[in-house]
PDB file of C-alpha atoms in Angstrom:
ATOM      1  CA  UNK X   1      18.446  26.483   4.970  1.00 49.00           C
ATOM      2  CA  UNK X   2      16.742  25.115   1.725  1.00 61.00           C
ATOM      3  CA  UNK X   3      17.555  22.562  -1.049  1.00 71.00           C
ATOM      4  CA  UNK X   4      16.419  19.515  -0.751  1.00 73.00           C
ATOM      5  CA  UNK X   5      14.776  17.712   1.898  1.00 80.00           C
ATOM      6  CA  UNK X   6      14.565  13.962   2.190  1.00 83.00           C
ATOM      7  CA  UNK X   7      11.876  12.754   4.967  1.00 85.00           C
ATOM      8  CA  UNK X   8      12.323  10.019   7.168  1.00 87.00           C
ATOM      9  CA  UNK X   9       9.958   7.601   7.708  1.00 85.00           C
ATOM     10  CA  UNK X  10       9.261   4.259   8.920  1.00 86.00           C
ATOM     11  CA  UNK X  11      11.226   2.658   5.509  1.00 82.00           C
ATOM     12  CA  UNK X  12      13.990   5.342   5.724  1.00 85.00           C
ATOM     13  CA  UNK X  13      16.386   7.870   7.714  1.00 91.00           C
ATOM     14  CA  UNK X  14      17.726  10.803   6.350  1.00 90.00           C
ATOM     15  CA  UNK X  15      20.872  12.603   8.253  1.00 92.00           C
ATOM     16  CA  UNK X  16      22.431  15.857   6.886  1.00 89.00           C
ATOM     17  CA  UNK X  17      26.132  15.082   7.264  1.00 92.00           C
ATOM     18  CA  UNK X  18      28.218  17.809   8.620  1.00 94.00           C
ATOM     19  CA  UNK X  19      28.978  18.686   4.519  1.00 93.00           C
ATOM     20  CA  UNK X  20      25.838  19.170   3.662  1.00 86.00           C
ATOM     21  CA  UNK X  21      25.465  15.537   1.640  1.00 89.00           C
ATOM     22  CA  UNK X  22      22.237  13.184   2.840  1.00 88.00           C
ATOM     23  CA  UNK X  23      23.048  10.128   4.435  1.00 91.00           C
ATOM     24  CA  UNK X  24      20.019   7.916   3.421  1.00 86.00           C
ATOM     25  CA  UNK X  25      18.960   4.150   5.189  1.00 88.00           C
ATOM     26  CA  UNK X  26      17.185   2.467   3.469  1.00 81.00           C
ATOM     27  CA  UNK X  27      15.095  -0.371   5.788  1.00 81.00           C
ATOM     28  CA  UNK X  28      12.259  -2.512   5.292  1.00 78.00           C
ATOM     29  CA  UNK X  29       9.370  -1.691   7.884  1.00 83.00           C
ATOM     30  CA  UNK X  30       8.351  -5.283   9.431  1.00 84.00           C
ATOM     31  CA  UNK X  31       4.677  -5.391  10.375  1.00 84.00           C
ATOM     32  CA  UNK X  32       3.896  -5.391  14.215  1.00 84.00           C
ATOM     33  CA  UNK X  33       2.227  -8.505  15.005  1.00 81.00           C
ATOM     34  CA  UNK X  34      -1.294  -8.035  16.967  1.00 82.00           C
ATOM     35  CA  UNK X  35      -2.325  -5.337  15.483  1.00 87.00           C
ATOM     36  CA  UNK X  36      -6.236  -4.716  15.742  1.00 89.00           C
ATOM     37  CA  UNK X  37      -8.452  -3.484  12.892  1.00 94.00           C
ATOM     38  CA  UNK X  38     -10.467  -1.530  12.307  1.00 94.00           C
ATOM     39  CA  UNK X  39      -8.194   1.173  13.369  1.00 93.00           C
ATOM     40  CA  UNK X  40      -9.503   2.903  16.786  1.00 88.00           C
ATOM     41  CA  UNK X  41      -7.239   5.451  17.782  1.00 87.00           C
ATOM     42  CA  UNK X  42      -7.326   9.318  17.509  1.00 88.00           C
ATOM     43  CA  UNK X  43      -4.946  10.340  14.888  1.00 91.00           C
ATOM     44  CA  UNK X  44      -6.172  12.706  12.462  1.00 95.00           C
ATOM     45  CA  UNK X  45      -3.994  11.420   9.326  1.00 94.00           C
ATOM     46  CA  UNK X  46      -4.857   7.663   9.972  1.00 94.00           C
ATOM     47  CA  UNK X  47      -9.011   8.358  10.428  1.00 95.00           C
ATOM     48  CA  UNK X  48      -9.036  10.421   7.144  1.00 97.00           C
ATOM     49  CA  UNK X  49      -7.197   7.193   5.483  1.00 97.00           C
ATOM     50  CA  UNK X  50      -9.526   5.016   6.478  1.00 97.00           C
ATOM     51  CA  UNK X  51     -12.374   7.300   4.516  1.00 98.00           C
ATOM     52  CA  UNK X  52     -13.519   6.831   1.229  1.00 98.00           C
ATOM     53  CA  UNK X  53     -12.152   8.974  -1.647  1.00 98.00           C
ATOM     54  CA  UNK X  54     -13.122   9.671  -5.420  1.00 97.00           C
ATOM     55  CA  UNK X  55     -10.565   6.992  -6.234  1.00 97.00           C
ATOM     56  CA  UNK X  56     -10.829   4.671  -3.305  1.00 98.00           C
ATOM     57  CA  UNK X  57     -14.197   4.057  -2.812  1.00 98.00           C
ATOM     58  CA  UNK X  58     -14.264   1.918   0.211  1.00 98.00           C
ATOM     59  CA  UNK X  59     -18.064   2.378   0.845  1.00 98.00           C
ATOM     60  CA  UNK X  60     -18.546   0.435  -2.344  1.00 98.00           C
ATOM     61  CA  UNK X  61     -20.954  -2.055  -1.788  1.00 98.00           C
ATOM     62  CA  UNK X  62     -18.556  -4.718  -3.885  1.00 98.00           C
ATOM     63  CA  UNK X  63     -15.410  -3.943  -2.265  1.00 98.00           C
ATOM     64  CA  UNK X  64     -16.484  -4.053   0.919  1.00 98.00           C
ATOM     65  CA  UNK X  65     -17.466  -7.615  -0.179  1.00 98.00           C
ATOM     66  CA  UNK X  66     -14.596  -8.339  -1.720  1.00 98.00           C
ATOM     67  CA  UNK X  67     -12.610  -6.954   1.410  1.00 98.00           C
ATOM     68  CA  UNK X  68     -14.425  -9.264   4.119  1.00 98.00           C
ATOM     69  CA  UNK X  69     -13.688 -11.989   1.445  1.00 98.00           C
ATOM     70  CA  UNK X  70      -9.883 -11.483   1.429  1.00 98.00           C
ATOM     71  CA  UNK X  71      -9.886 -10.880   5.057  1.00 98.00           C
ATOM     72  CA  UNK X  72     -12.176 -14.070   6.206  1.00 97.00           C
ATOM     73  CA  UNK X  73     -11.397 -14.596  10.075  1.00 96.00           C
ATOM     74  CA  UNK X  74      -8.362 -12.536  10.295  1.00 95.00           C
ATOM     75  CA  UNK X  75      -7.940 -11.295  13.839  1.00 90.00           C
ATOM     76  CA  UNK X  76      -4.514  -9.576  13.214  1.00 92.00           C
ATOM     77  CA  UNK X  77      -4.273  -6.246  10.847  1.00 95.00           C
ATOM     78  CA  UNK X  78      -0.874  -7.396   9.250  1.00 94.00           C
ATOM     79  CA  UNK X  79      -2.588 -10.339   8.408  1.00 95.00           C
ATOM     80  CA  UNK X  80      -5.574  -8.950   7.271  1.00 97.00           C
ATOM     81  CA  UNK X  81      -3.665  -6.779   4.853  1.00 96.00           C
ATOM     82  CA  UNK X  82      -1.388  -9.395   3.402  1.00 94.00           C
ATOM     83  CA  UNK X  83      -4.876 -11.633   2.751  1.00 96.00           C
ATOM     84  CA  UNK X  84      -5.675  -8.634   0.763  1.00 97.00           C
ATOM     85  CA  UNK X  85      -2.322  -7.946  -1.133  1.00 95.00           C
ATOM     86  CA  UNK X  86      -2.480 -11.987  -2.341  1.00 93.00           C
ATOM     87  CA  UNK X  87      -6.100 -11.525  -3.001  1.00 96.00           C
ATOM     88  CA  UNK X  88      -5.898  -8.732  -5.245  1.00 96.00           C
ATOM     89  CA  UNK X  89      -2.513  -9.916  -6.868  1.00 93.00           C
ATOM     90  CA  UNK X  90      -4.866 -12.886  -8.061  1.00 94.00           C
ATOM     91  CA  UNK X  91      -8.442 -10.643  -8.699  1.00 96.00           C
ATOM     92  CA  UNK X  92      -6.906  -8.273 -11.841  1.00 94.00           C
ATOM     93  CA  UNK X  93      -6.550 -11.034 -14.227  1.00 91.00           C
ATOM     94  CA  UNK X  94      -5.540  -8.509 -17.054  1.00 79.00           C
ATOM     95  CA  UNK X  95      -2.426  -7.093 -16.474  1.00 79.00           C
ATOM     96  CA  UNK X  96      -2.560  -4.387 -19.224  1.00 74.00           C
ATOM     97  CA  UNK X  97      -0.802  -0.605 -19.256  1.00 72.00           C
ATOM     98  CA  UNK X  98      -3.870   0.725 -21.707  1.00 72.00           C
ATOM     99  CA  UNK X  99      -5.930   1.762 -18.638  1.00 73.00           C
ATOM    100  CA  UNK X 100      -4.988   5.602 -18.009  1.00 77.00           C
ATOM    101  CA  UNK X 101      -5.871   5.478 -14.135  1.00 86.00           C
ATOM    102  CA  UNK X 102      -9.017   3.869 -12.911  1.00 94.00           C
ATOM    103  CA  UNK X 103     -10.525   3.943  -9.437  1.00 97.00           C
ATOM    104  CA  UNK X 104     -10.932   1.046  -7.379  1.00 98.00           C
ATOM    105  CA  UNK X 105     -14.550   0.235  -8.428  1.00 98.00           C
ATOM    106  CA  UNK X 106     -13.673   0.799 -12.012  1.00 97.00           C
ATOM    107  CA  UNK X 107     -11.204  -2.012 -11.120  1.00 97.00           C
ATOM    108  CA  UNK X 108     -13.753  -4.174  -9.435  1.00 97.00           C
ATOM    109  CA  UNK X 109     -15.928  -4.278 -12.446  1.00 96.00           C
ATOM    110  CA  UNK X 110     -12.784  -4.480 -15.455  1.00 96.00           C
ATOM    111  CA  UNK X 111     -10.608  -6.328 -13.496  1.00 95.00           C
ATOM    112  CA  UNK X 112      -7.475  -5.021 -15.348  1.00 93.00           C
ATOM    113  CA  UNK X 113      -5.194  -2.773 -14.642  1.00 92.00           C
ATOM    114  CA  UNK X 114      -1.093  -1.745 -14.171  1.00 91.00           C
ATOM    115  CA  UNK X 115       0.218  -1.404 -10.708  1.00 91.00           C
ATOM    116  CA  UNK X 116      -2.220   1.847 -10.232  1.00 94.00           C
ATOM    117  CA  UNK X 117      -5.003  -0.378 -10.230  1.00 95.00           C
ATOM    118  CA  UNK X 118      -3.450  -2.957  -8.401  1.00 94.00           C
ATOM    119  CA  UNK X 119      -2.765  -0.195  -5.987  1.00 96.00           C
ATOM    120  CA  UNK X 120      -6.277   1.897  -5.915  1.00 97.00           C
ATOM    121  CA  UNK X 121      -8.074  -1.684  -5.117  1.00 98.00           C
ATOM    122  CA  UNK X 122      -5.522  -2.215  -2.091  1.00 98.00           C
ATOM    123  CA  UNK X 123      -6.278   0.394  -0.809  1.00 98.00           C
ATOM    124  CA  UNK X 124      -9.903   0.779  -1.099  1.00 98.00           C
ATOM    125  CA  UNK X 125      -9.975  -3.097   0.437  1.00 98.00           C
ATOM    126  CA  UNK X 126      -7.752  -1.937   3.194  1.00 98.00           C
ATOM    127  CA  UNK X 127      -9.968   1.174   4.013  1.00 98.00           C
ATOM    128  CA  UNK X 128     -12.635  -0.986   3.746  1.00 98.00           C
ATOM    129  CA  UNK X 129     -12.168  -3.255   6.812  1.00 98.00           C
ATOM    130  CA  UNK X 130     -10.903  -0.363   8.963  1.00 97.00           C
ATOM    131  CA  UNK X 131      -7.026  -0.557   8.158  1.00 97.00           C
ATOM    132  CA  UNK X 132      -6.061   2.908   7.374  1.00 97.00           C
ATOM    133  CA  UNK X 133      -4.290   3.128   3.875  1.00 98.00           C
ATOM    134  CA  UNK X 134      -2.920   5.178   1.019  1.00 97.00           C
ATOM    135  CA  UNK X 135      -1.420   4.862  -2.456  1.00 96.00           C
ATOM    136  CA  UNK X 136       2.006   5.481  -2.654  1.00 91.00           C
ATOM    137  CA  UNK X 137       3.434   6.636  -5.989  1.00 89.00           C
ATOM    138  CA  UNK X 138       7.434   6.800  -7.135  1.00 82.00           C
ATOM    139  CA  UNK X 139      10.333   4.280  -8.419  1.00 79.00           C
ATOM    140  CA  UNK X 140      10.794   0.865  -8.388  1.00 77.00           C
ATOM    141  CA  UNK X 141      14.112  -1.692  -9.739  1.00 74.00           C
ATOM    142  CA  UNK X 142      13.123  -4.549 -11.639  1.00 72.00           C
ATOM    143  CA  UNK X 143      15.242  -6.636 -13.458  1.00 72.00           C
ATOM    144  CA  UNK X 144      13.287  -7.030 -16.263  1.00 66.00           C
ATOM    145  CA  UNK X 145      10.022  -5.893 -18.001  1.00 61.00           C
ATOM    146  CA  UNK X 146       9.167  -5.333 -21.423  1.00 64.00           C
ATOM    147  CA  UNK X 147      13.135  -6.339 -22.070  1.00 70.00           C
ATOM    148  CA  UNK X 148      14.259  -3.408 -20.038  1.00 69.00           C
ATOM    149  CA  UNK X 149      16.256  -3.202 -16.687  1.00 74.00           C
ATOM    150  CA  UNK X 150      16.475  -0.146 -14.434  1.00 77.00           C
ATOM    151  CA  UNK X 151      14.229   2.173 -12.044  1.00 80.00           C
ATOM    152  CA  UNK X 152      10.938   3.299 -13.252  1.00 76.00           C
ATOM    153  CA  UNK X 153       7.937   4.628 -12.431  1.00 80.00           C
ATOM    154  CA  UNK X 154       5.765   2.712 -10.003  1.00 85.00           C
ATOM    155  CA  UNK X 155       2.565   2.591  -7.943  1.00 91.00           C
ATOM    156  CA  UNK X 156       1.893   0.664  -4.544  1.00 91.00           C
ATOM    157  CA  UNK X 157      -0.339   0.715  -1.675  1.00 94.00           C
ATOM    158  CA  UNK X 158       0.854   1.550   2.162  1.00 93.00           C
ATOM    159  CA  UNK X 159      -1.139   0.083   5.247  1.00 95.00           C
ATOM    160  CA  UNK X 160      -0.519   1.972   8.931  1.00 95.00           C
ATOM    161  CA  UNK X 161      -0.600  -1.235  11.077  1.00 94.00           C
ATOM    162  CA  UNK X 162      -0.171  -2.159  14.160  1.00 85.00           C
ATOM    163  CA  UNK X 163      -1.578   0.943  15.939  1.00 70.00           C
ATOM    164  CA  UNK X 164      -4.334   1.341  18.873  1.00 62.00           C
ATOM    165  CA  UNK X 165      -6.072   3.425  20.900  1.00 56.00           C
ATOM    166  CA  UNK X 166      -3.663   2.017  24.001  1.00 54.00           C
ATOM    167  CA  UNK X 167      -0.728   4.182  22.560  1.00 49.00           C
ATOM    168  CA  UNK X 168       0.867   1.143  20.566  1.00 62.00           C
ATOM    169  CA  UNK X 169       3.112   2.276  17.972  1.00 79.00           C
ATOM    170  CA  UNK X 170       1.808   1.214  14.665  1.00 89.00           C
ATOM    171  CA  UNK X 171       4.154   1.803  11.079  1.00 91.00           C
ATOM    172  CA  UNK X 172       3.738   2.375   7.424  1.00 91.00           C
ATOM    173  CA  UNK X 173       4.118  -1.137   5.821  1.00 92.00           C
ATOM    174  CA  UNK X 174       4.062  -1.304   1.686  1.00 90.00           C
ATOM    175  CA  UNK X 175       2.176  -3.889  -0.076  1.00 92.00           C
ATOM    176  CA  UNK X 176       2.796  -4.164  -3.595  1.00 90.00           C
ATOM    177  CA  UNK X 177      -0.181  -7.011  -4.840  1.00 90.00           C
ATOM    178  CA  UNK X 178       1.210  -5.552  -8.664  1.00 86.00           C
ATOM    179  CA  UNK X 179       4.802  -7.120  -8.396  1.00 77.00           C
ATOM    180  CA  UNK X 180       3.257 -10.334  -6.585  1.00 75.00           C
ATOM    181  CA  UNK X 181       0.805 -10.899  -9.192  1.00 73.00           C
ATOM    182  CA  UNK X 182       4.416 -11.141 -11.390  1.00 63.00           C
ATOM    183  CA  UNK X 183       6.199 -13.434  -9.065  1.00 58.00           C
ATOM    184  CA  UNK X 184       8.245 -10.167  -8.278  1.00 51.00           C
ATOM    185  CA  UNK X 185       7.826 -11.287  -4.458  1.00 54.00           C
ATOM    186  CA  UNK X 186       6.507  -7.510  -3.543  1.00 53.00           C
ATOM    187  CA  UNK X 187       7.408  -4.109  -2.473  1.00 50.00           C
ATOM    188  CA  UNK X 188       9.213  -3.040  -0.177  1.00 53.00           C
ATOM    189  CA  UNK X 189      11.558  -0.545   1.101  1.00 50.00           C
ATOM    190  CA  UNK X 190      14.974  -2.821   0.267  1.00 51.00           C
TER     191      UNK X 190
END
């Protein structure tokens, strides 16, 4: 009946209450364990995140490098993607706010970046190896930066893992390699 609509997802719940308000949980996704990648299975959303894009260029000849790098023996997607979040927290070595929005193999080559960048090159890395993911944009709470405290705008990176072709569920899981680079421990849903 209009107004707003709040999804849920695999971070969150949304129930209209019987007086119209939104009861929203909010719940950190954990990762499956044994999750295989690359991703196999037959779901139209999760093969077209696993493509390259103009931004996430995950055919890129250095991030696929870069992404078998992070990854090294790796059997287990969660794992995988977590080599990747710590990998890239540590690759952009300039954390700078001048760079208007860069893809990922601008950020291969500059190195620098705000949590966009951090965030295209997650993704791209993910995609890269098979793991199907996207770049998620909207707030974040942090205690401090630049001497302010509050919600602002924010950019991360969510991996689908967990998922096969054998009908095992699989969920959205945010990685955040931006906020770990700042000893901010990392996004998630809580």
């Amino acid at each position: 009946a209009g107004g707003l609509e709040i999804p849920s997802t695999d971070n969150q719940k949304a129930t209209r209450l019987p007086d119209g308000r939104v009861l929203l949980e909010v719940r950190p996704a954990k990762a499956p364990a044994g999750g295989r990648f690359p991703y196999r299975g037959g779901d139209p959303e999760l093969l077209e995140a696993t493509k390259p894009t103009r931004f996430l260029q995950s055919d890129n000849e250095q991030i696929v490098a870069l992404a078998r790098k992070a990854v090294g023996n790796a059997k287990d997607a969660a794992q995988a993607a977590g080599r990747i979040e710590s990998f890239v927290a540590q690759y952009i070595s300039n954390k700078s706010m001048s760079v208007g929005y860069a893809s990922a193999a601008e950020v291969v080559e500059s190195r620098q970046g705000d949590c966009s960048e951090f965030a295209v090159l997650t993704a791209a890395m993910c995609r890269a190896v098979g793991i199907p993911a996207q770049v998620v944009v909207g707030v974040a709470y942090v205690e401090e930066f630049g001497g302010l405290q509050g919600f602002g705008g924010h950019a991360w990176t969510q991996a689908y893992l967990g998922g096969d072709k054998q009908g095992k569920e699989g969920k959205w899981i945010g990685l955040d390699a931006a906020f770990k680079s700042s000893n901010r421990g990392g996004y998630d849903a809580g």
